[in-house]
Amino acid sequence: MSSLGLDRFRRLLRGEVASPADDVDSAESRAILKWLGLGSVVLATCIAAGAAIATLSLRECVLLAVVAILALTVALLLKRHQWFHRTLAAERRHLRTAVDNIPQGLVLYDASARIVICNTPYIDMFGLSPDIAKQGCTMQRLIAHRQETGSFDGDVEAFCSAIIRNVSLGRGTRQITEAPGGRAIEIVNKPLPEGGWVATIEDITPRKRAEEKIAHLAHYDALTELPNRVLFREKLEQSLKELKPGARLAVLYIDVDEFKSVNDALGHPVGDELLKGVARRLRDCLGEADIAARLGGDEFAIIQRTPHGAVDTERLVAAIYDEIRKPFECAGHLISTDASIGIAMAPADGLNLDQLLKNADLALYGAKGDGRRTYRFFEAGMDARAKARRTLELDLRQAIADGGFEVHYQPVIDLQDNKISGCEALLRWRHPQRGTISPADFIPVAEDTGLINELGQFVLETACREAAKWPEHVRIAVNVSPVQFRNQTLALNVATALAASGVAPSRLELEITEAVLMRDDEAALAMLHQLRALGIRIALDDFGTGYSSLSYLHRFPFDKIKIDRSFVKNIGDEGASSAIIEAVVNIATASNMTTTAEGVEQEWQRELLRELGCTEMQGYLFSPAVSAAEIARLIPGARKTAISAA
Ligand code: C2E
Ligand code: CA
Ligand code: CA
């Protein structure tokens, strides 16, 4: 309605709508017509009356009539005058109401830059006095008044003459100024054809804030408030352009390890909290000129200015690991996480944006391939390794579809009676071109791609089916990856494999590494307890590698500790290996756990382990992992077919 009012007002000023004068003209025509009609009637009536009475001569009759007509005319003109003024006043009131009810401030100036109309919103907008901002006031006086009252702080003369010059040349102007309180004011001056101009003043603060919000959304990540990929690229592009000769910068790609499993196991709200926490800590590690961004999902990036090159980056990486490895409190869960970091340096690894990003990505890929939880600087040759890994991934998918896997079994020997007490299931991949590929090479790829869930299920089902053919006292051990372990259906899958094979839960042993317990999350512990409740045994694998903290033994009551072959290898040396094995065996015995020494290749190793109190051993000394048919030959009493399979 108000902009309609303004429109109407503008059209009125351009003479496109009927003015009160136009209305008067048409009323006048109507009045003349009326008057002519009335005059003729009066004239005829007077003549007829005079003639009828016959006391007046014709001349007197006509005179009488003329006097009567004159009197009528004067009365009519007076009436018309009053009507004209009433109409004009009403139009003015309407106009005033209209201009006072538009949201914009409006000032109409005449050709001599004096106010014709200044509306109330203008007066209110700047807190002016209506006694000054009124008809007849010059523009200079008005702006000077604004300066006195604090809503204008420029040069009054210069400001006014610039506008007057422009409008006198028929040029409109538009400018945005800042008003007290951080408000944004848009001023539009529009010249009028008949001279003078209309100035509209609009408080565009809400519109500007909305525009700023949209621009913010387009450049920042809504969850973490960090710059997004778009802004990150812009900033990097700009940083590369501004890079002075001899100066360097680093691009870090950071991937939160196993974020997906946190998200899957604990839900998106917890995952979101973790990402927010990671973003906060990354920001805390940065120097003033550095920029952190979230590229999407669990991928972050940093642009670091490095006056001293890689040394600065090493320092930043150390700070990031320090921060990120502290547990996060997320929606009531305590979560430990880690990160893989890939680094490319400019100008050494590229001065071109895409080249640099590609190299940072390859370095990240390298860090992931080297077991995650670590960082890598870009090196030539990473491209070829990445390609090889991608090929391996494709082959792996194909092999899963074609059934190119087999499970082999390595016997575990009781050190007291030298009999087979169990077997460890170990996966084998027979590649059509490359021959047998070691699980050490393809398990990390399967973990990265999530294919480990399918593979793990295959091993579990196959191993249980095979164990069903062995005597009851021979256990079956299956390796479970940390990735697989966080799948909420793991306990259900295990129960299904047991039920399908008819193997007693007490015969199944799941081997997990400390990586499962490294995150302090309750979901992992809850899953372990769930599995234990099924009657399954849980072994801590590869003890002696990685962090190998005995504190993991307090987190969960394991049934067995498997001592890594790196300890067994050095057992006879002067080093601390045998002392450590002895300590582990003592702790295990005190807590009702058994111990298995891995990688026993020599008779003297077996003897030493027996003396140290180890329960079991496995290794090439007795047998490597062999096919199902061969293991059945090695286990006395094993059958060729299962009798209890469902
Ligand atoms: P691991 O669980 O520590 O398995 C023992 C590894 O040591 C096996 O290697 C085995 O063949 C090897 N080994 C056994 N005895 C000796 C010995 O006397 N000397 C030496 N030098 N090595 C010996 P493998 O089969 O290549 O498996 C490597 C790793 O791959 C395994 O280490 C395990 O972490 C992983 N893996 C194998 N199968 C599976 C599986 O089904 N699922 C999962 N998640 N991981 C698996
Ligand atoms: Ca194992
Ligand atoms: Ca092991």
XYZ file of C-alpha atoms and ligand atoms in Angstrom:
694
model
C 0.000 0.000 0.000
C 2.754 2.407 0.927
C 4.836 1.755 -2.180
C 1.611 2.090 -4.149
C 1.225 5.471 -2.458
C 4.744 6.397 -3.416
C 4.144 5.259 -6.971
C 0.997 7.202 -7.209
C 2.784 10.178 -5.811
C 5.583 9.829 -8.353
C 3.069 9.488 -11.195
C 1.240 12.458 -9.865
C 4.472 14.426 -9.965
C 4.980 13.358 -13.567
C 1.426 14.489 -14.384
C 0.291 10.989 -15.331
C -2.755 10.973 -13.056
C -5.599 13.459 -12.858
C -4.691 16.333 -10.520
C -7.286 18.257 -8.522
C -7.128 20.866 -11.319
C -8.136 18.237 -13.870
C -11.046 17.346 -11.677
C -11.934 21.023 -11.425
C -11.900 21.405 -15.236
C -14.385 18.633 -15.716
C -16.532 19.947 -12.857
C -16.389 23.362 -14.515
C -17.704 22.044 -17.809
C -20.491 20.354 -15.957
C -21.252 23.619 -14.062
C -21.256 25.690 -17.321
C -23.652 23.292 -18.926
C -25.812 23.433 -15.814
C -25.550 27.214 -15.787
C -26.467 27.535 -19.475
C -29.503 25.377 -18.916
C -30.500 27.225 -15.772
C -29.863 30.651 -17.446
C -32.101 29.785 -20.383
C -34.834 28.660 -17.993
C -34.487 31.846 -15.899
C -34.485 34.024 -19.040
C -37.551 32.343 -20.454
C -39.292 32.369 -17.068
C -38.605 36.120 -16.560
C -39.852 37.032 -20.049
C -42.893 34.873 -19.698
C -43.623 36.163 -16.217
C -43.143 39.792 -17.306
C -45.308 39.307 -20.317
C -47.921 37.540 -18.315
C -48.119 40.120 -15.677
C -47.927 42.727 -18.532
C -46.994 45.391 -16.117
C -43.344 45.390 -17.222
C -42.059 46.375 -20.606
C -40.018 43.873 -22.539
C -36.804 45.794 -21.737
C -37.518 45.652 -18.055
C -38.260 41.996 -18.346
C -34.882 41.362 -20.006
C -33.068 43.521 -17.409
C -34.712 41.565 -14.622
C -33.642 38.350 -16.217
C -30.022 39.528 -16.661
C -29.829 40.578 -12.983
C -31.205 37.217 -11.916
C -28.697 35.398 -14.136
C -25.793 37.471 -12.772
C -26.819 36.729 -9.197
C -26.990 33.061 -10.047
C -23.552 33.167 -11.699
C -21.904 34.794 -8.664
C -23.480 32.219 -6.339
C -22.304 29.435 -8.628
C -18.730 30.772 -8.795
C -18.554 31.089 -5.014
C -19.729 27.529 -4.599
C -17.243 26.330 -7.157
C -14.416 28.156 -5.409
C -15.234 26.516 -2.082
C -15.505 23.135 -3.727
C -12.147 23.598 -5.462
C -10.433 24.389 -2.165
C -12.075 21.532 -0.368
C -10.977 19.123 -3.100
C -7.444 20.470 -3.098
C -7.175 20.218 0.704
C -8.514 16.651 0.604
C -5.999 15.698 -2.087
C -3.210 17.228 -0.037
C -4.308 15.265 3.006
C -4.395 12.056 0.985
C -1.011 12.770 -0.430
C 0.415 13.487 3.022
C -1.115 10.306 4.388
C 0.328 8.373 1.486
C 3.868 9.743 1.813
C 3.809 9.414 5.583
C 2.818 5.800 5.315
C 5.546 4.533 3.069
C 8.412 2.801 4.893
C 11.012 4.932 3.145
C 11.963 8.407 4.164
C 11.042 10.806 1.371
C 11.996 14.368 0.612
C 10.694 16.215 -2.454
C 12.858 19.151 -3.420
C 11.961 21.862 -5.898
C 14.338 23.195 -8.538
C 15.888 25.590 -6.016
C 16.710 22.670 -3.682
C 14.068 23.611 -1.159
C 11.815 21.098 0.523
C 8.357 20.714 -0.963
C 7.513 17.676 1.115
C 9.466 15.890 3.832
C 7.668 12.836 5.179
C 7.402 11.664 8.789
C 9.459 8.445 8.314
C 12.373 10.660 7.190
C 11.987 12.831 10.258
C 11.710 9.787 12.534
C 14.523 7.905 10.835
C 17.036 10.604 11.684
C 15.320 12.008 14.795
C 14.866 15.468 13.228
C 12.797 18.419 14.281
C 9.569 18.771 12.204
C 9.952 22.539 12.635
C 13.094 22.468 10.510
C 12.455 19.576 8.146
C 9.454 21.179 6.518
C 8.345 22.914 3.355
C 10.648 25.746 2.292
C 13.727 24.516 4.187
C 16.847 24.340 1.996
C 18.670 21.089 1.479
C 21.799 22.576 3.092
C 19.845 23.533 6.207
C 18.264 20.079 6.394
C 21.596 18.268 6.105
C 23.235 20.699 8.537
C 20.409 19.900 10.967
C 21.160 16.216 10.498
C 24.797 16.923 11.246
C 23.816 18.773 14.438
C 21.618 15.882 15.542
C 24.267 13.257 14.786
C 22.927 11.436 11.738
C 25.333 12.972 9.236
C 29.050 13.334 9.673
C 30.304 14.387 6.246
C 30.933 17.753 4.660
C 27.469 19.339 4.313
C 28.412 21.691 1.466
C 30.246 19.064 -0.564
C 27.463 16.523 -0.035
C 24.690 18.915 -1.101
C 26.481 20.384 -4.079
C 27.358 16.927 -5.436
C 23.693 15.902 -5.382
C 22.448 19.214 -6.772
C 25.019 19.030 -9.572
C 23.993 15.532 -10.486
C 20.243 16.117 -10.478
C 20.635 19.334 -12.430
C 22.357 17.239 -15.115
C 19.409 14.856 -14.994
C 21.515 12.126 -13.278
C 20.096 10.092 -10.438
C 22.331 8.898 -7.627
C 22.269 5.925 -5.282
C 24.460 5.408 -2.263
C 24.531 3.316 0.893
C 25.702 4.929 4.108
C 26.042 3.697 7.629
C 23.795 5.310 10.227
C 24.304 5.241 14.005
C 23.666 1.816 15.541
C 25.262 0.040 12.584
C 22.204 0.543 10.382
C 22.609 0.583 6.625
C 20.773 3.409 4.829
C 20.221 3.534 1.094
C 19.682 7.004 -0.416
C 18.276 7.374 -3.930
C 18.013 10.799 -5.589
C 15.827 10.900 -8.671
C 15.553 14.041 -10.784
C 12.088 15.147 -11.928
C 11.320 16.418 -15.442
C 9.796 19.643 -14.130
C 12.898 20.409 -12.028
C 13.696 19.420 -8.477
C 14.078 15.819 -7.341
C 12.792 13.179 -4.995
C 15.113 11.705 -2.428
C 14.064 8.367 -0.940
C 15.898 7.070 2.079
C 15.479 3.470 3.081
C 16.742 1.566 6.105
C 18.021 -1.545 4.337
C 19.609 -3.113 7.437
C 17.343 -6.231 7.457
C 17.819 -6.728 3.692
C 21.566 -6.272 4.007
C 21.725 -8.688 6.957
C 19.749 -11.261 4.937
C 22.152 -10.789 2.012
C 25.123 -11.138 4.337
C 23.605 -14.285 5.809
C 23.159 -15.790 2.357
C 26.741 -14.877 1.459
C 27.891 -16.431 4.760
C 26.000 -19.654 4.050
C 27.592 -19.849 0.624
C 31.081 -19.591 2.118
C 30.930 -21.141 5.563
C 30.071 -24.562 6.874
C 26.890 -24.320 8.944
C 27.924 -26.990 11.470
C 31.447 -25.901 12.385
C 31.364 -22.239 11.240
C 34.638 -22.883 9.420
C 35.120 -21.690 5.814
C 33.740 -24.275 3.375
C 35.366 -25.754 0.266
C 34.387 -22.757 -1.898
C 35.962 -20.198 0.405
C 38.938 -22.474 1.061
C 39.702 -22.598 -2.666
C 39.280 -18.831 -2.969
C 41.610 -18.198 -0.031
C 44.203 -20.639 -1.337
C 44.052 -19.145 -4.813
C 44.567 -15.694 -3.325
C 47.375 -16.895 -1.020
C 49.174 -18.493 -3.963
C 48.878 -15.297 -5.993
C 50.287 -13.278 -3.112
C 53.107 -15.710 -2.401
C 56.325 -13.671 -2.562
C 59.548 -15.112 -3.994
C 61.203 -17.245 -1.349
C 58.001 -17.503 0.727
C 56.285 -20.855 1.289
C 52.961 -22.178 2.358
C 51.599 -25.569 3.262
C 48.254 -27.161 2.493
C 47.179 -29.816 4.982
C 44.370 -32.250 4.265
C 43.080 -33.762 7.496
C 40.842 -36.780 7.686
C 39.281 -37.818 10.995
C 40.039 -41.528 11.323
C 37.030 -43.818 11.506
C 34.617 -40.920 11.842
C 32.074 -42.910 9.888
C 31.976 -45.660 12.471
C 31.388 -43.119 15.287
C 28.545 -41.718 13.244
C 27.094 -45.165 12.536
C 27.520 -46.548 16.027
C 26.580 -43.533 18.138
C 24.354 -41.569 15.780
C 24.595 -38.307 13.844
C 24.139 -35.914 16.790
C 27.244 -37.428 18.438
C 29.096 -37.353 15.096
C 28.182 -33.676 14.684
C 29.465 -32.861 18.160
C 32.733 -34.617 17.358
C 33.157 -32.596 14.145
C 32.457 -29.371 16.001
C 35.018 -30.340 18.634
C 37.630 -31.193 15.990
C 36.987 -27.843 14.238
C 37.414 -25.950 17.510
C 40.689 -27.663 18.341
C 42.084 -27.214 14.830
C 41.316 -23.519 15.038
C 43.156 -23.358 18.372
C 46.307 -24.772 16.756
C 46.538 -22.122 14.035
C 48.730 -19.074 13.681
C 47.075 -15.729 12.913
C 47.605 -15.917 9.172
C 46.536 -19.573 8.877
C 43.106 -20.723 7.748
C 41.199 -23.871 8.658
C 38.285 -25.102 6.560
C 35.840 -27.999 6.509
C 35.745 -29.489 3.055
C 32.843 -31.803 3.804
C 32.123 -34.905 5.921
C 35.110 -35.596 8.142
C 37.584 -33.818 5.860
C 39.285 -30.663 7.049
C 42.005 -28.549 5.488
C 44.470 -25.931 6.621
C 46.410 -23.272 4.743
C 49.542 -22.528 6.718
C 52.078 -19.789 6.006
C 55.436 -21.358 6.652
C 58.305 -18.878 6.844
C 60.675 -21.744 7.768
C 59.118 -24.365 5.495
C 58.420 -27.935 6.612
C 59.727 -27.290 10.155
C 56.746 -25.005 10.784
C 54.392 -27.612 9.398
C 55.897 -30.397 11.536
C 55.275 -28.178 14.562
C 51.661 -27.553 13.530
C 51.089 -31.258 12.890
C 52.449 -32.094 16.369
C 50.085 -29.527 17.899
C 47.137 -30.956 15.941
C 47.897 -34.513 17.107
C 48.285 -33.306 20.686
C 44.844 -31.731 20.529
C 42.973 -34.284 18.489
C 44.155 -37.272 20.526
C 42.667 -35.898 23.724
C 39.242 -37.481 24.272
C 36.189 -35.490 23.134
C 33.134 -35.135 25.309
C 30.247 -35.505 22.833
C 26.644 -35.607 23.992
C 27.520 -37.639 27.072
C 30.040 -39.916 25.307
C 33.786 -39.757 25.757
C 35.290 -40.333 22.310
C 38.949 -40.728 21.405
C 39.850 -40.181 17.801
C 42.845 -39.672 15.578
C 43.619 -38.209 12.190
C 45.435 -38.896 8.930
C 47.142 -35.831 7.466
C 48.456 -35.236 3.934
C 50.673 -32.220 3.270
C 51.719 -30.423 0.083
C 54.039 -27.420 0.110
C 54.005 -24.480 -2.281
C 55.933 -23.746 -4.384
C 57.848 -27.078 -4.188
C 54.817 -29.323 -4.786
C 53.046 -26.946 -7.159
C 52.095 -23.327 -7.519
C 48.903 -24.131 -9.283
C 45.842 -24.533 -7.045
C 44.625 -27.829 -8.476
C 48.078 -29.369 -8.615
C 48.750 -28.469 -4.993
C 45.397 -29.850 -3.837
C 45.882 -33.033 -5.812
C 49.284 -33.545 -4.199
C 47.910 -32.871 -0.700
C 45.211 -35.448 -1.455
C 47.801 -37.983 -2.624
C 49.809 -37.371 0.541
C 46.651 -37.964 2.593
C 46.022 -41.133 0.660
C 49.590 -42.156 1.482
C 49.055 -41.476 5.196
C 45.888 -43.563 5.167
C 47.628 -46.348 3.289
C 50.396 -46.383 5.895
C 47.903 -47.323 8.561
C 46.222 -43.971 9.267
C 46.853 -42.069 12.533
C 49.873 -40.539 10.829
C 50.928 -37.789 8.419
C 52.792 -37.729 5.130
C 54.390 -34.988 3.087
C 53.803 -35.312 -0.637
C 56.518 -37.262 -2.458
C 56.977 -38.070 -6.119
C 55.767 -41.641 -6.661
C 52.723 -41.241 -4.445
C 50.625 -40.951 -7.570
C 51.716 -44.407 -8.754
C 51.096 -45.890 -5.305
C 47.640 -44.353 -5.177
C 46.850 -45.799 -8.597
C 48.049 -49.242 -7.497
C 45.874 -49.000 -4.409
C 42.852 -48.033 -6.474
C 43.458 -51.006 -8.758
C 43.726 -53.224 -5.682
C 40.404 -51.863 -4.452
C 38.711 -52.659 -7.779
C 40.236 -56.156 -7.811
C 39.087 -56.677 -4.233
C 35.496 -55.854 -5.165
C 35.714 -58.206 -8.116
C 37.165 -60.996 -5.957
C 34.344 -60.616 -3.421
C 31.853 -60.962 -6.268
C 33.724 -63.957 -7.782
C 34.474 -65.725 -4.475
C 38.255 -65.423 -4.876
C 38.937 -65.877 -1.162
C 39.819 -68.859 0.939
C 40.288 -69.323 4.668
C 43.419 -71.070 5.942
C 43.983 -72.323 9.462
C 47.082 -72.148 11.619
C 47.171 -74.572 14.535
C 47.647 -73.256 18.073
C 49.603 -75.681 20.262
C 49.206 -76.224 24.000
C 52.719 -75.913 25.461
C 51.998 -78.462 28.190
C 50.903 -81.412 26.074
C 52.019 -80.241 22.584
C 48.536 -80.923 21.203
C 46.432 -78.691 18.988
C 44.141 -76.687 21.256
C 42.776 -74.435 18.523
C 43.281 -72.893 15.085
C 43.454 -69.313 13.894
C 41.493 -68.548 10.728
C 43.599 -66.479 8.301
C 42.222 -65.076 5.080
C 43.879 -65.849 1.733
C 43.275 -64.081 -1.576
C 44.301 -65.897 -4.721
C 44.624 -63.140 -7.315
C 44.238 -64.423 -10.901
C 47.333 -62.484 -12.114
C 49.290 -61.621 -8.990
C 49.027 -64.936 -7.158
C 48.488 -65.008 -3.389
C 48.185 -61.514 -1.876
C 49.028 -61.124 1.813
C 46.166 -60.025 4.087
C 48.600 -57.449 5.464
C 48.334 -55.749 2.036
C 44.632 -55.990 1.361
C 43.029 -55.831 4.841
C 43.821 -52.058 5.198
C 42.181 -51.420 1.788
C 39.178 -53.519 2.800
C 38.950 -51.525 6.024
C 39.123 -48.196 4.204
C 36.400 -49.155 1.783
C 34.154 -50.906 4.289
C 34.530 -54.169 2.328
C 35.973 -55.685 5.517
C 32.422 -56.183 6.802
C 31.604 -58.580 3.967
C 34.994 -60.264 4.113
C 34.850 -60.630 7.893
C 31.441 -62.231 7.692
C 32.726 -64.655 5.061
C 35.673 -65.683 7.310
C 33.403 -66.049 10.347
C 30.877 -68.265 8.588
C 33.492 -70.357 6.784
C 35.629 -70.834 9.910
C 32.635 -71.839 12.070
C 31.483 -74.292 9.405
C 34.962 -75.841 9.332
C 35.335 -75.929 13.132
C 32.082 -77.899 13.304
C 34.066 -80.814 11.821
C 36.729 -80.730 14.538
C 36.595 -82.275 18.005
C 34.887 -80.183 20.691
C 38.109 -79.266 22.531
C 39.637 -77.564 19.441
C 38.793 -73.863 19.378
C 38.505 -71.596 16.375
C 39.995 -68.065 16.491
C 38.769 -65.371 14.068
C 40.345 -61.934 13.576
C 37.906 -59.006 13.810
C 38.923 -55.610 12.476
C 38.167 -52.468 14.530
C 36.057 -51.198 11.628
C 33.981 -54.377 11.611
C 33.822 -54.270 15.355
C 31.880 -51.017 15.326
C 29.189 -52.426 13.116
C 26.166 -52.662 15.378
C 25.060 -55.959 13.862
C 28.367 -57.722 14.671
C 27.001 -59.602 17.715
C 23.978 -60.681 15.713
C 26.170 -61.843 12.809
C 28.368 -63.855 15.155
C 25.358 -65.481 16.812
C 23.953 -66.355 13.379
C 27.259 -67.959 12.247
C 27.378 -70.027 15.451
C 23.776 -71.134 15.135
C 24.187 -72.021 11.450
C 27.292 -74.153 12.118
C 26.222 -75.608 15.430
C 29.561 -74.639 17.014
C 29.354 -73.950 20.770
C 30.014 -70.248 21.551
C 32.742 -71.253 24.052
C 34.786 -72.666 21.147
C 34.835 -69.360 19.264
C 37.545 -66.841 20.068
C 37.481 -63.344 18.539
C 40.885 -61.680 18.200
C 40.781 -57.910 18.521
C 43.595 -55.389 18.580
C 43.949 -52.534 21.028
C 42.719 -50.165 18.268
C 39.211 -51.291 19.235
C 39.740 -49.927 22.726
C 41.734 -46.883 21.771
C 38.659 -44.757 21.427
C 37.221 -44.462 24.838
C 33.696 -44.924 23.581
C 31.212 -47.027 25.442
C 29.754 -48.456 22.252
C 32.879 -50.579 21.687
C 32.894 -51.779 25.274
C 29.175 -52.491 25.182
C 29.687 -54.587 22.038
C 32.496 -56.542 23.714
C 30.264 -57.295 26.688
C 27.447 -58.280 24.360
C 29.753 -60.789 22.628
C 31.029 -62.068 25.941
C 27.410 -62.539 27.072
C 26.942 -64.922 24.125
C 29.659 -67.095 25.725
C 32.354 -66.174 23.184
C 35.997 -65.736 24.229
C 37.822 -62.482 23.486
C 41.583 -62.347 22.845
C 43.820 -59.273 22.738
C 45.878 -59.743 19.552
C 49.345 -58.434 18.634
C 50.289 -57.508 22.174
C 53.679 -55.796 21.987
C 52.977 -53.741 18.882
C 51.419 -50.270 18.692
C 50.917 -48.589 22.029
C 50.783 -51.884 23.935
C 49.655 -50.364 27.130
C 48.803 -52.776 29.900
C 46.020 -50.345 30.774
C 43.905 -51.940 28.025
C 43.830 -55.064 30.125
C 41.914 -53.105 32.774
C 39.317 -51.846 30.343
C 38.032 -55.268 29.461
C 38.502 -58.694 31.063
C 40.108 -60.530 28.126
C 40.284 -64.307 28.047
C 43.635 -64.394 26.291
C 46.650 -62.250 25.411
C 48.457 -63.018 22.168
C 52.104 -61.977 22.431
C 53.300 -60.572 19.109
C 55.999 -62.360 17.189
C 58.332 -59.310 17.444
C 58.765 -60.211 21.140
C 59.180 -63.899 20.439
C 61.831 -63.111 17.814
C 64.006 -61.284 20.352
C 63.289 -63.586 23.244
C 66.818 -64.932 23.525
C 68.518 -61.529 23.243
C 69.872 -59.542 26.141
C 66.969 -57.073 25.725
C 63.869 -56.870 27.840
C 61.718 -59.201 25.675
C 61.788 -62.187 28.010
C 61.263 -59.969 31.063
C 58.229 -58.406 29.375
C 56.849 -61.808 28.351
C 57.294 -63.011 31.918
C 55.494 -59.923 33.273
C 52.633 -60.353 30.800
C 52.346 -64.056 31.651
C 52.231 -63.204 35.381
C 49.538 -60.554 34.912
C 47.558 -62.930 32.697
C 47.756 -65.813 35.178
C 46.692 -63.531 38.025
C 43.631 -62.463 36.003
C 42.706 -65.934 34.722
C 43.850 -65.173 31.178
C 45.787 -67.532 28.976
C 48.755 -66.455 26.798
C 49.645 -67.452 23.252
C 53.061 -66.675 21.799
C 52.962 -65.953 18.053
C 55.614 -66.599 15.383
C 57.486 -69.400 17.112
C 59.946 -70.719 14.536
C 62.663 -72.338 16.665
C 62.681 -75.163 19.148
C 64.640 -73.115 21.721
C 62.001 -70.384 21.513
C 59.344 -72.942 22.366
C 61.406 -74.180 25.331
C 61.976 -70.662 26.660
C 58.292 -69.788 26.323
C 57.274 -72.911 28.172
C 59.732 -72.010 30.958
C 58.331 -68.475 31.117
C 54.880 -69.954 31.748
C 53.247 -69.258 28.393
C 50.104 -71.335 27.795
C 50.137 -71.804 24.017
C 52.176 -71.108 20.920
C 51.651 -70.859 17.205
C 54.222 -70.560 14.447
C 56.039 -72.161 11.585
C 57.825 -74.471 14.043
C 54.666 -76.498 14.208
C 52.823 -75.378 11.059
C 52.037 -72.335 8.965
C 48.404 -71.605 8.086
C 47.139 -74.431 5.861
C 44.024 -75.217 3.865
C 40.870 -76.628 5.458
C 41.608 -80.098 4.053
C 45.145 -80.079 5.442
C 44.149 -78.861 8.886
C 41.566 -81.639 9.063
C 44.477 -84.073 8.535
C 46.526 -82.377 11.291
C 43.722 -82.454 13.893
C 43.197 -85.963 15.264
C 39.527 -86.868 15.146
C 38.496 -84.208 12.602
C 35.745 -85.245 10.181
C 35.498 -84.538 6.497
C 31.967 -83.203 6.832
C 30.131 -81.396 9.575
C 27.292 -83.253 11.217
C 25.683 -80.438 13.091
C 25.422 -77.824 10.339
C 21.984 -76.201 10.269
P 47.878 -61.888 12.780
O 46.480 -61.908 13.292
O 48.928 -61.482 13.719
O 48.129 -63.297 12.183
C 49.318 -63.934 12.304
C 50.175 -63.730 11.128
O 51.460 -64.250 11.364
C 49.660 -64.485 9.903
O 50.021 -63.755 8.756
C 50.453 -65.758 9.947
O 50.546 -66.433 8.708
C 51.804 -65.235 10.393
N 52.608 -66.261 11.013
C 52.200 -67.349 11.667
N 53.243 -68.052 12.132
C 54.366 -67.379 11.789
C 55.765 -67.594 11.997
O 56.205 -68.551 12.626
N 56.590 -66.674 11.482
C 56.166 -65.611 10.787
N 57.059 -64.759 10.311
N 54.856 -65.370 10.566
C 53.962 -66.244 11.080
P 49.002 -63.506 7.647
O 48.146 -64.690 7.461
O 49.744 -62.956 6.500
O 48.084 -62.387 8.273
C 48.589 -61.144 8.498
C 47.609 -60.340 9.264
O 46.443 -60.088 8.485
C 47.081 -61.042 10.482
O 47.980 -60.928 11.511
C 45.797 -60.318 10.719
O 46.053 -59.110 11.390
C 45.345 -60.012 9.325
N 44.307 -60.969 8.956
C 44.452 -62.191 8.424
N 43.243 -62.751 8.240
C 42.326 -61.871 8.670
C 40.889 -61.875 8.766
O 40.214 -62.833 8.430
N 40.282 -60.765 9.270
C 41.006 -59.700 9.692
N 40.361 -58.667 10.169
N 42.340 -59.655 9.619
C 43.003 -60.731 9.128
Ca 45.390 -62.757 14.874
Ca 48.700 -61.505 15.919
